[in-house]
C-alpha cells in the first residue's frame, strides 16, 4: 500500500472509532438522570458502595471511625453554560471510556498487518490485556480514589469562615481526571512488556532505577490527580505494585528473548 492508501485506511479506522464514541456519548447524554445522579454524583453520596464497605469493615473491627455517614458537599454552577457544558463533557468522556476496547481494537487492526509473524505472536492478546488493565484502572479510580478524594476535599478547611462550595465544573473535572488518569497509568505492565520484547528495558535496569521510578510515579500522581496528598498516595501505591509486577514481566520476557537469540545464533553456525 502507498502512503496515501495507509492514510485512507487510518481515516476509516478513526471514523469508525469516532462513530462508536459519538453513539455512546449520545446514549449517555440522553440518560442524564442516571449519568449524573447515579454515576457522577455517586461517589459524593454516603450510600456509595465504597462508603458502605468501609462501614461494614468498621462493624467487623468494632470501630465507627472509618464509617462515613455524611459528606458536606455543596455543588454550584457559577457560569451560565456550566451545567450544559459539563453535561456534554461528561457524556463524551463516558463514551470514550465505554468505547475504549473498540477504539483500541480498531487501532490494533490498523497496525497489526504491518507486524512480522514473530511480532504478531508476542503481541497476541494485546487487545484483551490492554482493555483489562484499563478497566481495572478505571474501576480503581472510580470506586477507590474518587470517593475518598471527594470526602477528603469536601471536609478539608483552612478556616471555619471558609465554606466548601464547589463549582460543578471543578467537581466533574476532578472525577474525570481521577478515573481516566488511573485507567491510563494502569497500562504500565503493557508498556514494559513491549519495551522488554525489543530489548530496551531489562529487569536489571528497572531494579537499578527503582528509586528514580518512585520519584517519577509520585510526579505522575501529582500531575494526573487533584493537588491533594491523599489522591497522590492512593494512585502511588498501586503504581508501585504495578512497577514490581512489571519487573517480573520484564524478567520473564527478557529470559525468553535471550534464549531465542542464543538459539538463532546456534542455528546460523555452519
Coordinates of N, CA, C and O in Angstrom, one line a residue, residues 152-270:
X152 N -12.4 13.7 51.4 CA -11.3 14.4 51.9 C -11.3 15.9 51.6 O -11.2 16.8 52.5
X153 N -11.5 16.2 50.3 CA -11.5 17.6 49.9 C -12.8 18.4 50.3 O -12.7 19.6 50.6
X154 N -13.9 17.7 50.5 CA -15.1 18.4 50.9 C -15.1 18.7 52.4 O -15.7 19.6 52.9
X155 N -14.3 17.9 53.2 CA -14.1 18.1 54.6 C -12.9 19.0 55.0 O -12.8 19.5 56.1
X156 N -12.0 19.2 54.0 CA -10.8 20.0 54.3 C -11.1 21.5 54.4 O -11.7 22.0 53.5
X157 N -10.7 22.1 55.5 CA -10.9 23.5 55.7 C -9.6 24.1 56.3 O -9.0 23.6 57.2
X158 N -9.2 25.3 55.8 CA -8.1 26.0 56.4 C -8.6 26.9 57.5 O -7.9 27.4 58.3
X159 N -9.9 27.3 57.4 CA -10.5 28.1 58.4 C -12.0 27.9 58.5 O -12.6 27.5 57.5
X160 N -12.6 28.1 59.6 CA -14.1 27.9 59.8 C -14.9 28.9 59.0 O -16.1 28.7 58.7
X161 N -14.3 30.1 58.6 CA -15.0 31.1 57.9 C -15.0 30.8 56.4 O -15.7 31.5 55.7
X162 N -14.3 29.8 56.0 CA -14.3 29.4 54.5 C -15.2 28.2 54.3 O -14.9 27.2 54.9
X163 N -16.2 28.4 53.5 CA -17.1 27.3 53.2 C -16.7 26.6 51.9 O -16.3 27.2 50.9
X164 N -16.9 25.3 51.9 CA -16.6 24.5 50.7 C -17.8 24.4 49.8 O -18.7 23.6 50.1
X165 N -17.9 25.2 48.8 CA -19.0 25.2 47.8 C -18.3 25.1 46.5 O -17.8 26.1 46.0
X166 N -18.3 23.9 45.9 CA -17.6 23.7 44.7 C -18.4 23.9 43.4 O -19.6 23.7 43.4
X167 N -17.7 24.4 42.4 CA -18.4 24.5 41.1 C -18.5 23.2 40.4 O -17.7 22.3 40.6
X168 N -19.6 23.0 39.7 CA -19.8 21.7 39.0 C -18.7 21.4 38.0 O -18.3 20.2 37.8
X169 N -18.1 22.4 37.4 CA -17.0 22.2 36.5 C -15.8 21.6 37.2 O -15.2 20.7 36.7
X170 N -15.5 22.1 38.4 CA -14.4 21.6 39.2 C -14.6 20.2 39.6 O -13.7 19.3 39.6
X171 N -15.9 19.9 40.1 CA -16.2 18.5 40.6 C -16.1 17.5 39.4 O -15.4 16.4 39.6
X172 N -16.7 17.8 38.3 CA -16.7 16.8 37.2 C -15.3 16.7 36.6 O -14.8 15.5 36.3
X173 N -14.5 17.8 36.5 CA -13.2 17.7 36.0 C -12.3 16.8 36.9 O -11.4 16.1 36.4
X174 N -12.5 17.0 38.2 CA -11.7 16.2 39.2 C -12.0 14.7 39.0 O -11.1 13.9 39.0
X175 N -13.3 14.4 38.9 CA -13.7 13.0 38.7 C -13.1 12.4 37.4 O -12.6 11.3 37.4
X176 N -13.2 13.2 36.3 CA -12.7 12.7 35.1 C -11.2 12.4 35.1 O -10.7 11.4 34.6
X177 N -10.5 13.4 35.8 CA -9.0 13.2 35.9 C -8.6 12.0 36.7 O -7.7 11.3 36.3
X178 N -9.3 11.7 37.8 CA -9.0 10.6 38.6 C -9.3 9.3 37.8 O -8.5 8.3 37.9
X179 N -10.5 9.2 37.2 CA -10.9 8.0 36.5 C -10.0 7.7 35.3 O -9.4 6.6 35.1
X180 N -9.9 8.7 34.4 CA -9.1 8.5 33.2 C -7.6 8.3 33.5 O -6.9 7.5 32.9
X181 N -7.1 9.1 34.4 CA -5.7 9.1 34.8 C -5.4 7.7 35.3 O -4.3 7.1 34.9
X182 N -6.2 7.1 36.1 CA -6.0 5.7 36.7 C -6.0 4.7 35.5 O -5.2 3.8 35.5
X183 N -6.9 4.9 34.6 CA -7.1 3.9 33.5 C -5.8 3.9 32.7 O -5.3 2.8 32.3
X184 N -5.2 5.0 32.4 CA -4.0 5.1 31.5 C -2.8 4.7 32.3 O -1.9 4.1 31.7
X185 N -2.7 5.1 33.5 CA -1.5 4.7 34.3 C -1.4 3.2 34.5 O -0.3 2.7 34.7
X186 N -2.5 2.5 34.5 CA -2.5 1.1 34.8 C -2.0 0.3 33.5 O -2.0 -0.9 33.5
X187 N -1.6 1.0 32.5 CA -1.1 0.4 31.3 C 0.4 0.1 31.4 O 1.0 -0.4 30.5
X188 N 1.0 0.4 32.6 CA 2.4 0.3 32.8 C 3.0 -1.1 32.4 O 4.0 -1.2 31.7
X189 N 2.3 -2.2 32.9 CA 2.8 -3.5 32.5 C 2.9 -3.8 31.0 O 3.8 -4.5 30.5
X190 N 1.9 -3.3 30.3 CA 1.9 -3.5 28.8 C 3.0 -2.8 28.2 O 3.7 -3.3 27.3
X191 N 3.3 -1.5 28.6 CA 4.4 -0.8 28.1 C 5.7 -1.5 28.4 O 6.6 -1.6 27.5
X192 N 5.9 -1.9 29.6 CA 7.1 -2.6 30.0 C 7.3 -3.9 29.2 O 8.4 -4.3 28.7
X193 N 6.2 -4.6 28.9 CA 6.2 -5.9 28.2 C 6.8 -5.7 26.8 O 7.7 -6.4 26.4
X194 N 6.3 -4.7 26.1 CA 6.7 -4.4 24.7 C 8.1 -3.9 24.7 O 8.9 -4.2 23.8
X195 N 8.5 -3.0 25.6 CA 9.8 -2.5 25.7 C 10.9 -3.6 26.0 O 12.0 -3.5 25.5
X196 N 10.4 -4.6 26.8 CA 11.3 -5.7 27.1 C 11.5 -6.6 25.9 O 12.5 -7.2 25.7
X197 N 10.4 -6.7 25.1 CA 10.5 -7.5 23.9 C 11.5 -7.1 22.9 O 12.2 -7.8 22.2
X198 N 11.7 -5.7 22.8 CA 12.6 -5.2 21.9 C 14.0 -4.9 22.5 O 14.9 -4.3 21.9
X199 N 14.1 -5.3 23.8 CA 15.4 -5.1 24.5 C 15.7 -3.8 25.0 O 16.9 -3.6 25.5
X200 N 14.8 -2.9 25.1 CA 15.1 -1.5 25.6 C 15.1 -1.6 27.2 O 15.9 -0.9 27.8
X201 N 14.2 -2.4 27.7 CA 14.0 -2.5 29.2 C 14.4 -3.9 29.6 O 14.1 -4.9 29.0
X202 N 15.2 -3.9 30.7 CA 15.6 -5.2 31.3 C 15.2 -5.2 32.8 O 15.1 -4.1 33.4
X203 N 15.1 -6.3 33.4 CA 14.8 -6.3 34.9 C 15.9 -5.7 35.7 O 15.6 -5.0 36.7
X204 N 17.1 -5.9 35.3 CA 18.3 -5.3 36.0 C 18.2 -3.7 35.9 O 18.4 -3.0 36.9
X205 N 17.8 -3.2 34.8 CA 17.7 -1.8 34.6 C 16.5 -1.2 35.5 O 16.7 -0.2 36.2
X206 N 15.4 -1.9 35.5 CA 14.3 -1.5 36.3 C 14.6 -1.6 37.8 O 14.2 -0.7 38.6
X207 N 15.4 -2.6 38.2 CA 15.8 -2.7 39.7 C 16.7 -1.5 40.0 O 16.6 -1.0 41.1
X208 N 17.7 -1.2 39.2 CA 18.7 -0.2 39.4 C 18.0 1.2 39.5 O 18.6 2.1 40.2
X209 N 16.9 1.4 38.8 CA 16.3 2.7 38.7 C 15.0 2.7 39.6 O 14.1 3.5 39.3
X210 N 14.9 1.8 40.5 CA 13.7 1.7 41.3 C 13.4 3.0 42.1 O 12.3 3.5 42.2
X211 N 14.5 3.6 42.7 CA 14.3 4.8 43.5 C 13.9 5.9 42.5 O 13.0 6.8 42.9
X212 N 14.5 6.0 41.3 CA 14.1 7.0 40.4 C 12.6 6.8 40.0 O 11.9 7.8 39.7
X213 N 12.2 5.5 39.8 CA 10.8 5.2 39.4 C 9.8 5.7 40.5 O 8.7 6.2 40.1
X214 N 10.2 5.6 41.7 CA 9.3 6.1 42.8 C 9.1 7.6 42.7 O 8.0 8.1 42.8
X215 N 10.2 8.3 42.4 CA 10.0 9.8 42.2 C 9.1 10.1 41.0 O 8.2 10.9 41.0
X216 N 9.3 9.3 39.9 CA 8.5 9.5 38.6 C 7.1 9.2 38.9 O 6.2 9.9 38.5
X217 N 6.8 8.1 39.7 CA 5.4 7.8 40.0 C 4.8 8.9 40.8 O 3.6 9.2 40.6
X218 N 5.5 9.4 41.8 CA 4.9 10.5 42.6 C 4.6 11.7 41.7 O 3.6 12.4 41.9
X219 N 5.5 12.0 40.8 CA 5.3 13.2 39.9 C 4.1 13.0 39.0 O 3.3 13.8 38.8
X220 N 4.0 11.7 38.5 CA 2.9 11.4 37.6 C 1.6 11.5 38.4 O 0.5 12.0 37.9
X221 N 1.6 11.0 39.7 CA 0.4 11.1 40.5 C 0.0 12.5 40.8 O -1.2 12.8 40.8
X222 N 1.0 13.4 41.0 CA 0.7 14.8 41.2 C 0.2 15.5 40.0 O -0.7 16.3 40.0
X223 N 0.6 15.0 38.8 CA 0.2 15.6 37.5 C -1.2 15.1 37.1 O -2.0 15.9 36.6
X224 N -1.5 13.9 37.4 CA -2.8 13.3 36.9 C -3.9 13.2 38.0 O -4.9 12.6 37.7
X225 N -3.6 13.7 39.1 CA -4.6 13.7 40.2 C -4.8 15.1 40.7 O -4.0 16.0 40.5
X226 N -5.9 15.4 41.5 CA -6.1 16.7 42.1 C -4.9 17.0 43.0 O -4.3 16.0 43.5
X227 N -4.6 18.2 43.3 CA -3.5 18.6 44.1 C -3.7 18.4 45.6 O -3.6 19.3 46.4
X228 N -4.0 17.2 46.0 CA -4.1 16.8 47.4 C -3.3 15.6 47.6 O -3.2 14.7 46.8
X229 N -2.7 15.5 48.8 CA -1.8 14.3 49.1 C -2.5 13.0 49.1 O -1.9 12.0 48.8
X230 N -3.8 12.9 49.5 CA -4.5 11.7 49.6 C -4.6 11.0 48.2 O -4.3 9.8 48.0
X231 N -5.0 11.8 47.2 CA -5.1 11.2 45.8 C -3.8 10.8 45.3 O -3.7 9.7 44.6
X232 N -2.7 11.5 45.6 CA -1.4 11.1 45.1 C -0.9 9.8 45.7 O -0.3 9.0 45.1
X233 N -1.2 9.7 47.0 CA -0.8 8.5 47.7 C -1.6 7.3 47.2 O -1.1 6.2 47.0
X234 N -2.9 7.5 47.0 CA -3.8 6.4 46.6 C -3.4 5.9 45.2 O -3.5 4.7 45.0
X235 N -3.0 6.8 44.3 CA -2.6 6.3 43.0 C -1.1 5.8 43.0 O -0.7 4.9 42.2
X236 N -0.3 6.2 44.0 CA 1.1 5.8 44.0 C 1.2 4.4 44.4 O 2.0 3.6 43.9
X237 N 0.4 3.9 45.4 CA 0.5 2.5 45.9 C 0.3 1.5 44.9 O 1.1 0.6 44.7
X238 N -0.8 1.5 44.1 CA -1.0 0.5 43.0 C 0.1 0.7 42.0 O 0.5 -0.4 41.3
X239 N 0.6 1.9 41.7 CA 1.6 2.0 40.7 C 2.9 1.4 41.1 O 3.7 0.8 40.3
X240 N 3.2 1.5 42.4 CA 4.4 0.8 42.9 C 4.2 -0.7 42.7 O 5.2 -1.4 42.3
X241 N 3.0 -1.2 43.0 CA 2.7 -2.7 42.8 C 2.9 -3.0 41.3 O 3.4 -4.1 41.0
X242 N 2.4 -2.2 40.4 CA 2.5 -2.5 39.0 C 3.9 -2.4 38.5 O 4.3 -3.1 37.6
X243 N 4.7 -1.5 39.2 CA 6.1 -1.4 38.8 C 6.8 -2.7 39.2 O 7.6 -3.3 38.4
X244 N 6.6 -3.2 40.4 CA 7.2 -4.5 40.8 C 6.7 -5.7 39.9 O 7.5 -6.6 39.6
X245 N 5.4 -5.6 39.5 CA 4.9 -6.7 38.6 C 5.6 -6.6 37.3 O 5.9 -7.6 36.6
X246 N 5.8 -5.3 36.8 CA 6.5 -5.1 35.6 C 7.9 -5.7 35.5 O 8.4 -6.1 34.5
X247 N 8.6 -5.6 36.7 CA 9.9 -6.2 36.8 C 9.9 -7.7 36.6 O 10.7 -8.3 35.9
X248 N 8.9 -8.3 37.2 CA 8.7 -9.8 36.9 C 8.4 -10.1 35.5 O 8.9 -11.1 34.9
X249 N 7.5 -9.3 34.9 CA 7.2 -9.5 33.5 C 8.4 -9.3 32.6 O 8.7 -10.1 31.7
X250 N 9.2 -8.2 32.9 CA 10.4 -8.0 32.1 C 11.4 -9.1 32.3 O 12.1 -9.5 31.3
X251 N 11.5 -9.7 33.5 CA 12.5 -10.8 33.7 C 12.1 -12.0 32.9 O 13.0 -12.6 32.2
X252 N 10.8 -12.3 32.9 CA 10.3 -13.4 32.1 C 10.5 -13.2 30.6 O 11.0 -14.1 29.9
X253 N 10.2 -12.0 30.1 CA 10.3 -11.7 28.7 C 11.7 -11.7 28.3 O 12.1 -12.2 27.2
X254 N 12.6 -11.1 29.1 CA 14.0 -10.9 28.7 C 14.7 -12.3 28.7 O 15.5 -12.6 27.9
X255 N 14.3 -13.2 29.6 CA 14.8 -14.5 29.7 C 14.5 -15.3 28.4 O 15.3 -16.0 27.8
X256 N 13.2 -15.2 28.0 CA 12.8 -15.9 26.7 C 13.5 -15.2 25.5 O 13.9 -15.9 24.6
X257 N 13.6 -13.9 25.5 CA 14.3 -13.2 24.4 C 15.7 -13.7 24.2 O 16.2 -13.9 23.1
X258 N 16.5 -13.7 25.3 CA 17.8 -14.2 25.3 C 18.0 -15.6 24.8 O 18.9 -16.0 24.1
X259 N 17.0 -16.4 25.3 CA 17.0 -17.8 24.9 C 16.8 -18.0 23.4 O 17.5 -18.8 22.7
X260 N 15.8 -17.2 22.9 CA 15.6 -17.3 21.4 C 16.7 -16.8 20.6 O 17.0 -17.3 19.5
X261 N 17.4 -15.7 21.2 CA 18.5 -15.1 20.5 C 19.7 -16.1 20.4 O 20.3 -16.3 19.4
X262 N 19.9 -16.8 21.5 CA 21.0 -17.8 21.5 C 20.7 -19.0 20.6 O 21.6 -19.5 19.9
X263 N 19.4 -19.4 20.6 CA 19.0 -20.5 19.7 C 19.2 -20.1 18.2 O 19.7 -20.9 17.4
X264 N 18.9 -18.8 17.9 CA 19.0 -18.4 16.5 C 20.5 -18.3 16.1 O 20.8 -18.6 14.9
X265 N 21.4 -17.9 17.0 CA 22.8 -17.8 16.7 C 23.4 -19.2 16.5 O 24.3 -19.4 15.6
X266 N 22.9 -20.2 17.3 CA 23.4 -21.6 17.1 C 22.9 -22.1 15.7 O 23.7 -22.8 15.0
X267 N 21.7 -21.8 15.3 CA 21.2 -22.3 14.0 C 22.0 -21.7 12.9 O 22.0 -22.3 11.8
X268 N 22.5 -20.5 13.1 CA 23.2 -19.8 12.0 C 24.6 -20.3 11.8 O 25.3 -20.1 10.8
X269 N 25.2 -21.0 12.8 CA 26.5 -21.6 12.7 C 26.6 -22.6 11.6 O 25.7 -23.4 11.5
X270 N 27.7 -22.7 10.9 CA 27.8 -23.7 9.8 C 28.0 -25.1 10.4 O 28.5 -25.3 11.4

